Coordinates of C-alpha atoms in Angstrom, one line a residue:
M26 CA 10.2 32.1 -44.1
L27 CA 9.7 29.5 -41.4
T28 CA 12.9 27.7 -42.4
N29 CA 14.9 30.9 -42.2
K30 CA 13.5 31.7 -38.7
S31 CA 14.3 28.2 -37.6
S32 CA 17.8 28.4 -38.9
S33 CA 18.4 31.7 -37.3
S34 CA 17.1 30.4 -34.0
S35 CA 19.4 27.3 -34.3
A36 CA 22.4 29.5 -35.1
R37 CA 21.7 31.7 -32.0
L38 CA 21.4 28.6 -29.9
T39 CA 24.7 27.2 -31.2
F40 CA 26.4 30.5 -30.5
W41 CA 25.2 30.7 -26.9
L42 CA 26.0 27.1 -26.2
G43 CA 29.5 27.6 -27.5
L44 CA 29.9 30.8 -25.5
V45 CA 28.7 29.0 -22.3
G46 CA 30.7 25.9 -23.0
L47 CA 34.1 27.8 -22.6
P48 CA 33.6 28.8 -18.9
I49 CA 31.9 25.4 -18.2
G50 CA 35.1 23.7 -19.4
I51 CA 37.3 25.9 -17.3
V52 CA 35.1 25.2 -14.2
A53 CA 35.1 21.5 -14.9
G54 CA 38.9 21.5 -15.0
F55 CA 39.1 23.3 -11.7
L56 CA 36.7 21.0 -10.0
A57 CA 38.5 17.9 -11.3
G58 CA 41.7 19.2 -9.7
A59 CA 39.9 20.3 -6.4
S60 CA 37.7 17.3 -5.8
P61 CA 36.5 14.5 -8.1
L62 CA 33.3 14.4 -6.0
L63 CA 32.5 17.9 -6.9
L64 CA 33.2 17.1 -10.6
C65 CA 30.8 14.1 -10.4
L66 CA 28.1 16.4 -8.8
A67 CA 28.7 19.0 -11.5
L68 CA 28.3 16.3 -14.2
I69 CA 25.1 15.1 -12.7
V70 CA 23.7 18.6 -12.6
G71 CA 24.8 19.1 -16.2
A72 CA 23.1 15.9 -17.3
A73 CA 19.9 17.0 -15.5
L74 CA 20.0 20.3 -17.3
L75 CA 20.5 18.6 -20.6
W76 CA 17.6 16.3 -19.9
F77 CA 15.4 19.3 -18.9
F78 CA 16.0 21.2 -22.1
T79 CA 16.0 18.2 -24.5
S80 CA 12.9 16.6 -22.9
F81 CA 11.2 19.7 -21.6
E82 CA 7.6 18.4 -21.5
Q83 CA 8.5 15.1 -19.8
A84 CA 10.7 16.9 -17.3
V85 CA 8.2 19.4 -16.3
I86 CA 5.3 16.9 -16.0
G87 CA 7.6 14.5 -14.0
L88 CA 8.6 17.3 -11.6
L89 CA 5.0 18.2 -11.1
I90 CA 4.0 14.6 -10.3
L91 CA 7.0 14.2 -8.0
R92 CA 6.1 17.2 -5.8
S93 CA 3.3 15.4 -3.9
S94 CA 5.9 12.9 -2.5
L95 CA 8.4 15.3 -1.0
D96 CA 6.8 16.7 2.2
L97 CA 7.7 13.5 4.1
F98 CA 11.3 14.7 3.8
S99 CA 10.9 18.2 5.1
G100 CA 13.5 17.5 7.7
L101 CA 16.0 17.1 4.9
Q102 CA 14.8 20.3 3.3
L103 CA 13.9 18.5 0.1
P104 CA 10.7 20.6 -0.5
S105 CA 12.8 23.8 -0.2
A106 CA 15.5 22.4 -2.5
F107 CA 12.8 21.4 -5.0
A108 CA 11.3 24.9 -4.9
I109 CA 14.7 26.5 -5.4
G110 CA 15.4 24.1 -8.3
I111 CA 12.1 24.8 -10.0
N112 CA 12.7 28.6 -9.7
A113 CA 16.2 28.3 -11.1
L114 CA 15.1 26.0 -14.0
T115 CA 12.2 28.3 -14.9
I116 CA 14.4 31.4 -14.9
L117 CA 17.1 29.6 -16.9
Y118 CA 14.5 28.4 -19.4
V119 CA 13.2 31.9 -19.9
V120 CA 16.6 33.4 -20.3
V121 CA 17.6 30.7 -22.9
A122 CA 14.3 31.2 -24.8
L123 CA 14.8 35.0 -24.9
L124 CA 18.4 34.5 -26.1
T125 CA 17.4 32.1 -28.8
G126 CA 14.4 34.0 -30.0
K127 CA 11.7 31.6 -28.7
A128 CA 8.4 32.7 -27.5
V129 CA 7.8 33.1 -23.7
H130 CA 4.2 32.6 -22.9
T131 CA 2.5 34.8 -20.3
D132 CA -0.9 36.4 -19.8
K133 CA -2.3 39.5 -18.1
F134 CA -3.0 37.8 -14.9
W135 CA 0.6 36.6 -14.6
W136 CA 1.9 40.2 -14.8
F137 CA -0.6 41.2 -12.0
F138 CA 0.8 38.2 -10.1
V139 CA 4.3 39.6 -10.5
G140 CA 3.2 42.9 -9.1
W141 CA 1.7 41.2 -6.0
V142 CA 4.8 39.1 -5.3
M143 CA 7.0 42.2 -5.7
M144 CA 4.6 44.0 -3.2
Q145 CA 5.3 41.2 -0.7
S146 CA 9.1 42.0 -0.9
L147 CA 8.2 45.3 0.8
W148 CA 7.8 43.5 4.1
V149 CA 11.2 41.7 3.6
I150 CA 12.9 45.0 3.0
L151 CA 11.3 46.9 5.9
L152 CA 12.0 44.1 8.5
P153 CA 15.8 44.8 8.9
L154 CA 15.2 48.6 8.6
G155 CA 13.0 48.6 11.7
G156 CA 9.8 49.6 9.9
L157 CA 7.7 46.7 11.3
G158 CA 6.8 45.2 14.6
M159 CA 9.6 42.5 14.5
G160 CA 13.3 43.0 14.0
A161 CA 16.0 41.7 11.7
A162 CA 16.1 38.3 13.6
F163 CA 12.9 37.3 11.7
L164 CA 14.5 38.0 8.3
P165 CA 15.2 34.3 7.4
S166 CA 11.6 33.4 8.1
A167 CA 10.3 36.3 6.0
I168 CA 12.6 35.4 3.1
K169 CA 11.3 31.8 3.2
V170 CA 7.7 33.0 3.0
W171 CA 8.5 35.4 0.2
M172 CA 10.3 32.5 -1.7
R173 CA 7.1 30.5 -1.3
Y174 CA 5.1 33.2 -3.1
F175 CA 7.8 33.5 -5.7
S176 CA 7.7 29.8 -6.4
W177 CA 3.9 30.1 -7.1
L178 CA 4.8 32.7 -9.7
M179 CA 7.5 30.5 -11.3
I180 CA 5.2 27.4 -11.4
Y181 CA 2.6 29.4 -13.2
L182 CA 5.2 30.7 -15.7
L183 CA 6.7 27.3 -16.2
V184 CA 3.4 25.6 -17.0
M185 CA 2.5 28.4 -19.4
Q186 CA 5.5 27.3 -21.5
L187 CA 3.8 23.9 -22.1
K188 CA 0.8 25.4 -23.9
D189 CA 1.9 24.6 -27.4
R190 CA 3.6 21.3 -26.5
V191 CA 1.1 19.2 -24.5
P192 CA -2.7 18.8 -24.9
P193 CA -4.3 20.4 -21.9
E194 CA -6.7 17.5 -21.3
K195 CA -3.8 15.1 -21.2
L196 CA -1.8 17.2 -18.8
V197 CA -4.7 17.6 -16.3
S198 CA -5.2 13.8 -16.5
L199 CA -1.5 13.1 -15.9
L200 CA -1.6 15.3 -12.8
L201 CA -3.9 12.7 -11.2
L202 CA -0.8 10.5 -10.9
S203 CA 0.2 12.9 -8.1
L204 CA -2.3 11.0 -6.0
V205 CA -0.5 7.7 -6.1
A206 CA 2.1 8.4 -3.4
P207 CA -0.1 10.3 -0.9
I208 CA -3.0 7.8 -1.2
S209 CA -0.7 4.7 -1.0
V210 CA 1.0 6.0 2.2
A211 CA -2.3 7.1 3.7
L212 CA -3.7 3.6 3.2
M213 CA -0.7 2.2 4.9
Q214 CA -1.3 4.5 7.8
I215 CA -4.9 3.5 8.0
F216 CA -4.6 -0.3 7.7
L217 CA -1.1 -1.2 9.0
P218 CA -0.2 -1.1 12.7
A219 CA 1.8 2.0 13.7
S220 CA 4.4 -0.3 15.2
I221 CA 5.5 -1.6 11.9
L222 CA 5.5 1.7 10.0
P223 CA 8.6 3.8 9.8
S224 CA 8.6 6.8 12.1
L225 CA 8.6 9.0 9.1
L226 CA 5.1 7.9 8.2
T227 CA 3.6 8.3 11.7
A228 CA 5.3 11.4 13.1
Q229 CA 2.4 13.8 12.2
A230 CA -0.5 11.5 13.0
K231 CA -2.8 12.7 15.8
A232 CA -4.5 10.3 18.3
G233 CA -3.5 7.4 16.1
S234 CA -6.4 8.1 13.7
N235 CA -5.6 11.0 11.4
V236 CA -3.6 10.3 8.3
S237 CA -1.2 12.6 6.5
G238 CA 0.0 10.5 3.6
T239 CA 3.2 12.0 2.1
L240 CA 2.0 15.6 2.9
G241 CA 3.5 15.6 6.4
F242 CA 0.4 16.8 8.2
P243 CA -3.3 15.7 8.1
N244 CA -4.7 19.1 7.2
G245 CA -2.2 19.4 4.4
L246 CA -3.4 16.1 2.9
G247 CA -7.0 17.2 3.4
I248 CA -6.5 20.5 1.5
F249 CA -4.6 18.6 -1.2
L250 CA -7.3 16.0 -1.6
T251 CA -10.1 18.7 -1.8
M252 CA -8.6 19.7 -5.1
F253 CA -8.3 16.2 -6.4
I254 CA -11.8 15.3 -5.5
A255 CA -12.8 18.2 -7.7
L256 CA -10.5 16.9 -10.5
I257 CA -11.9 13.4 -10.3
W258 CA -15.5 14.8 -10.4
W259 CA -14.4 16.7 -13.6
K260 CA -13.1 13.4 -15.1
L261 CA -16.3 11.7 -14.1
S262 CA -18.3 14.3 -16.0
T263 CA -16.2 14.1 -19.1
S264 CA -15.5 10.3 -19.4
Q265 CA -17.6 7.7 -21.2
K266 CA -16.4 5.0 -18.7
R267 CA -17.5 6.3 -15.3
L268 CA -17.1 3.3 -13.0
P269 CA -13.3 3.6 -12.6
W270 CA -13.6 7.3 -11.7
M271 CA -16.5 6.6 -9.3
I272 CA -14.3 4.0 -7.5
L273 CA -11.4 6.4 -7.4
L274 CA -13.7 9.1 -6.1
G275 CA -14.8 6.8 -3.3
L276 CA -11.3 5.8 -2.4
V277 CA -10.0 9.4 -2.3
S278 CA -13.1 10.5 -0.3
F279 CA -12.5 7.7 2.2
V280 CA -8.9 8.8 2.7
F281 CA -10.0 12.5 2.9
V282 CA -12.3 11.9 5.9
R283 CA -9.5 10.0 7.7
T284 CA -7.4 13.2 7.6
G285 CA -9.8 14.8 10.1
Y286 CA -9.8 18.0 8.1
F287 CA -13.1 19.2 9.5
T288 CA -13.2 22.6 7.6
G289 CA -12.7 20.6 4.4
I290 CA -16.0 18.8 4.8
G291 CA -17.8 22.1 4.3
A292 CA -15.4 23.0 1.5
V293 CA -16.1 19.7 -0.4
F294 CA -19.9 20.2 0.0
L295 CA -19.7 23.7 -1.3
L296 CA -17.5 22.5 -4.2
I297 CA -19.9 19.7 -5.2
L298 CA -23.0 21.9 -5.0
F299 CA -21.3 24.7 -7.0
I300 CA -20.1 22.3 -9.8
N301 CA -23.6 20.8 -10.1
S302 CA -25.6 24.0 -9.8
T303 CA -25.3 24.7 -13.6
K304 CA -27.2 21.6 -14.5
I305 CA -29.8 20.4 -12.0
T306 CA -31.5 17.1 -12.9
P307 CA -33.2 14.6 -10.5
I308 CA -30.5 12.0 -11.0
R309 CA -27.8 14.6 -10.3
V310 CA -29.6 15.8 -7.1
I311 CA -29.9 12.2 -5.9
G312 CA -26.2 11.6 -6.7
V313 CA -25.0 14.7 -4.8
V314 CA -27.2 13.9 -1.8
L315 CA -25.9 10.3 -1.7
F316 CA -22.3 11.5 -2.0
C317 CA -22.7 14.1 0.7
S318 CA -24.5 11.7 3.0
A319 CA -21.8 9.0 2.6
F320 CA -19.2 11.7 3.2
V321 CA -20.7 12.7 6.5
Y322 CA -21.3 9.1 7.5
M323 CA -17.6 8.2 6.9
F324 CA -16.4 11.2 8.8
G325 CA -18.8 10.6 11.7
S326 CA -17.8 6.9 11.9
T327 CA -14.2 7.8 12.9
E328 CA -13.3 8.6 16.6
F329 CA -11.9 11.9 15.6
G330 CA -14.9 12.9 13.5
Q331 CA -17.3 12.1 16.4
Q332 CA -15.1 14.2 18.7
R333 CA -15.2 17.2 16.3
L334 CA -18.9 17.0 15.8
T335 CA -19.4 17.0 19.6
E336 CA -17.0 20.0 20.0
I337 CA -19.0 22.2 17.7
Y338 CA -22.0 22.0 19.9
Q339 CA -19.9 23.5 22.7
T340 CA -19.2 26.7 20.8
P341 CA -21.0 30.1 20.4
L342 CA -22.0 28.9 16.9
L343 CA -24.5 26.3 18.1
N344 CA -24.8 26.9 21.8
P345 CA -26.6 30.1 22.8
N346 CA -25.5 29.7 26.4
I347 CA -21.8 30.2 25.4
D348 CA -20.7 33.6 24.3
I349 CA -17.3 34.5 22.8
S350 CA -15.8 35.6 26.2
R351 CA -16.8 32.3 27.8
A352 CA -15.6 30.3 24.9
I353 CA -12.2 31.9 25.2
I354 CA -12.1 31.1 28.9
L355 CA -13.2 27.5 28.3
S356 CA -10.5 27.1 25.6
Y357 CA -7.8 26.8 28.3
G358 CA -9.2 23.5 29.6
D359 CA -11.8 21.9 27.4
G360 CA -9.6 21.0 24.4
N361 CA -12.2 22.3 22.0
S362 CA -10.4 23.4 18.9
F363 CA -13.1 25.8 17.9
N364 CA -13.0 27.7 21.2
W365 CA -9.2 27.6 21.0
R366 CA -9.4 29.4 17.7
L367 CA -11.4 32.2 19.3
A368 CA -8.9 32.6 22.0
H369 CA -6.0 32.5 19.5
W370 CA -7.6 35.0 17.3
N371 CA -8.2 37.3 20.2
Y372 CA -4.5 37.3 21.1
L373 CA -3.6 38.1 17.5
I374 CA -6.0 41.0 17.2
E375 CA -4.7 42.5 20.4
A376 CA -1.2 42.2 19.0
W377 CA -2.2 43.7 15.7
K378 CA -3.5 46.9 17.4
Q379 CA 0.1 47.8 18.2
F380 CA 1.2 47.9 14.6
P381 CA -2.0 48.2 12.5
I382 CA -0.7 49.7 9.3
L383 CA 2.2 47.5 8.2
G384 CA 2.0 44.7 10.8
Y385 CA 4.9 42.7 12.2
G386 CA 6.4 41.1 9.2
L387 CA 6.0 37.8 7.2
D388 CA 5.7 34.7 9.3
S389 CA 5.5 36.6 12.5
S390 CA 2.0 35.6 13.5
P391 CA 3.0 32.3 15.2
V392 CA 4.9 34.2 17.9
L393 CA 2.1 36.6 18.7
G394 CA -0.7 34.2 19.6
I395 CA -1.2 31.3 22.0
K396 CA 2.0 29.3 22.7
D397 CA 2.3 25.5 23.1
F398 CA 2.9 25.1 26.8
R399 CA 4.9 21.9 26.1
T400 CA 7.4 23.4 23.7
G401 CA 6.9 27.1 23.9
S402 CA 6.5 27.3 20.1
G403 CA 3.7 29.3 18.5
F404 CA 0.8 28.3 16.3
A405 CA -0.2 29.4 12.8
P406 CA -3.2 31.8 12.8
H407 CA -5.8 29.3 11.5
N408 CA -7.3 32.2 9.6
D409 CA -5.5 33.5 6.5
Y410 CA -7.2 36.9 6.5
L411 CA -6.2 37.5 10.1
R412 CA -2.7 36.3 9.1
F413 CA -2.3 39.0 6.5
L414 CA -3.8 41.6 8.9
V415 CA -1.3 40.8 11.7
E416 CA 1.8 40.2 9.6
Q417 CA 1.2 42.9 6.9
G418 CA -1.2 45.3 8.6
I419 CA -4.1 46.9 6.8
V420 CA -2.0 47.5 3.7
G421 CA -1.1 43.9 3.3
L422 CA -4.7 42.7 4.0
L423 CA -6.0 45.0 1.3
G424 CA -3.4 43.8 -1.1
F425 CA -4.3 40.2 -0.3
V426 CA -8.0 40.9 -0.8
L427 CA -7.2 42.6 -4.1
F428 CA -5.1 39.6 -5.2
L429 CA -8.0 37.3 -4.4
T430 CA -10.5 39.6 -6.2
V431 CA -8.5 39.8 -9.4
Q432 CA -7.9 36.1 -9.3
G433 CA -11.6 35.4 -9.0
V434 CA -12.4 37.9 -11.9
H435 CA -9.7 36.1 -14.0
L436 CA -11.4 32.7 -13.4
V437 CA -14.8 34.2 -14.2
N438 CA -13.4 35.6 -17.5
L439 CA -11.9 32.3 -18.4
L440 CA -15.2 30.6 -17.7
R441 CA -17.1 33.1 -19.9
S442 CA -14.6 32.8 -22.8
S443 CA -14.9 29.0 -22.8
P444 CA -17.4 27.3 -25.3
P445 CA -20.5 25.8 -23.7
K446 CA -20.1 22.2 -22.5
S447 CA -16.4 22.1 -23.3
D448 CA -13.8 20.4 -21.2
R449 CA -12.2 23.8 -20.6
R450 CA -15.4 25.4 -19.4
N451 CA -16.0 22.5 -17.0
L452 CA -12.4 22.9 -15.7
C453 CA -12.9 26.6 -15.2
L454 CA -16.1 26.0 -13.3
L455 CA -14.3 23.5 -11.1
L456 CA -11.5 26.0 -10.4
L457 CA -14.0 28.7 -9.6
A458 CA -15.9 26.4 -7.2
L459 CA -12.6 25.4 -5.6
F460 CA -11.7 29.1 -5.3
V461 CA -14.9 29.9 -3.5
A462 CA -14.5 26.9 -1.2
N463 CA -11.0 28.1 -0.4
L464 CA -12.2 31.6 0.4
A465 CA -14.5 30.0 3.0
S466 CA -11.8 27.6 4.3
M467 CA -9.4 30.5 4.8
L468 CA -11.6 31.7 7.6
S469 CA -10.5 28.9 9.9
S470 CA -7.6 27.1 8.2
N471 CA -4.0 27.8 7.1
I472 CA -4.6 27.4 3.4
V473 CA -1.8 29.7 2.5
D474 CA 0.7 27.3 4.2
A475 CA -0.4 24.5 1.9
T476 CA 2.6 24.7 -0.5
T477 CA 1.9 21.4 -2.3
F478 CA -1.7 22.4 -2.9
F479 CA -0.8 25.7 -4.5
L480 CA 1.7 24.1 -6.8
Y481 CA -1.1 22.1 -8.4
W482 CA -3.6 25.0 -8.0
W483 CA -1.4 27.4 -10.1
T484 CA -0.7 24.6 -12.6
L485 CA -4.4 24.2 -13.2
V486 CA -5.0 27.9 -13.4
A487 CA -2.2 28.2 -16.0
I488 CA -3.7 25.4 -18.0
A489 CA -7.2 26.9 -17.9
G490 CA -5.7 30.1 -19.3
W491 CA -4.1 28.5 -22.4
G492 CA -7.0 29.5 -24.6
N493 CA -9.7 27.7 -26.6
E494 CA -7.4 27.0 -29.5
Y495 CA -5.4 24.6 -27.3
W496 CA -8.5 22.8 -26.0
Q497 CA -10.6 20.2 -27.8
T498 CA -14.0 21.9 -27.6
H499 CA -16.3 18.9 -28.0
R500 CA -19.8 18.3 -26.7
L501 CA -20.0 16.3 -23.5
T502 CA -22.3 13.4 -23.1
Q503 CA -25.3 14.1 -20.9
S504 CA -24.5 13.0 -17.3
A505 CA -26.5 10.1 -16.0

């Protein structure tokens, strides 16, 4: 029976390859006559497609690892080209699989994900029709944001197709190779003089102290490293040889604090506490306290860290003599990023009141808040909930909150379905902790803009959803 099914699938594949081969031959002949360069490009694309289908597992893993190196080349639109290529490859793979009778793996959450992404297209459609606060001139930006959400969906679908091909533990471990390029470049930015570094590696640094690695912006690297600190902690809890992972955790933590991602400090603390809350032992408590103390010390030892810690004392949060109105006034001259946020949010809320139901449209928030007096350009909201409220109105914010709620319920269900003390359960706990940390970080950061972070986030969520039959459910050694 299996042989007949395999033969039938091979026959269908041969038929479709033959059917597709005819127009390809015709196009190749046309390109050869029109331009040999176009023919060479077509041959390269054809070879890449052949490699993708014949070495599917290696191709997907290689592309996932490569993504963390591309943001340096945003000026050349490489990240956008990568996203479009991933989307096209995923769709092509699914089409070929359906035509050849192969299984296409999905889950219930992915279909909900589809519904949310399709909901986002409403704001793309309404923009040129005049149904939002902005007009058709913002359509290219809106399409770009929608494509970002669509890319999340495609990454999730693509990784789901690996579930019967690659051991999940191995795949998660291989993702750690994505740290090599960002950490290497960040260490160059820390220890080498800026004068000898290419301008590409220093363009986004602030005050000569913050590092961005290959992620293009310090906060982007900080958000990215938050996830990998959690992954390294997962490896530390599952590995018999802990010293290498402790060294790696220290290295990544050192680079993290040099990004100056202040919001991430609280996110990492919340993450570590959440992960260790299920198994409290004296040694674990001491380890967590030492790690958090070292984290704060490293951050406070930097010039930027000292500045941020000083700033927070000049905000309504810790200074009872400063109310919100005064903080907004002070923000125009004191350079305090916390007070600046209050002023920026005030502008955005006042703008939202003009179009409260459906908002202004995707990616419209930067033009509605405070402007950079030097360039005239706007700033991102630095609050993702406010972003959805302003750009998509009450309808969009409720949709976003529903999306987050269903996502959290999905992670809880994965955790409950995992065997006790299994690798899968620990990964699900890690993801749930990271999810909660991100919910908090979204109050003052642009987490939704962290495209690289979300590629790896949806990869891990997809892997966690593969099911217990794909995971090695072995007992873990008691943590020291």
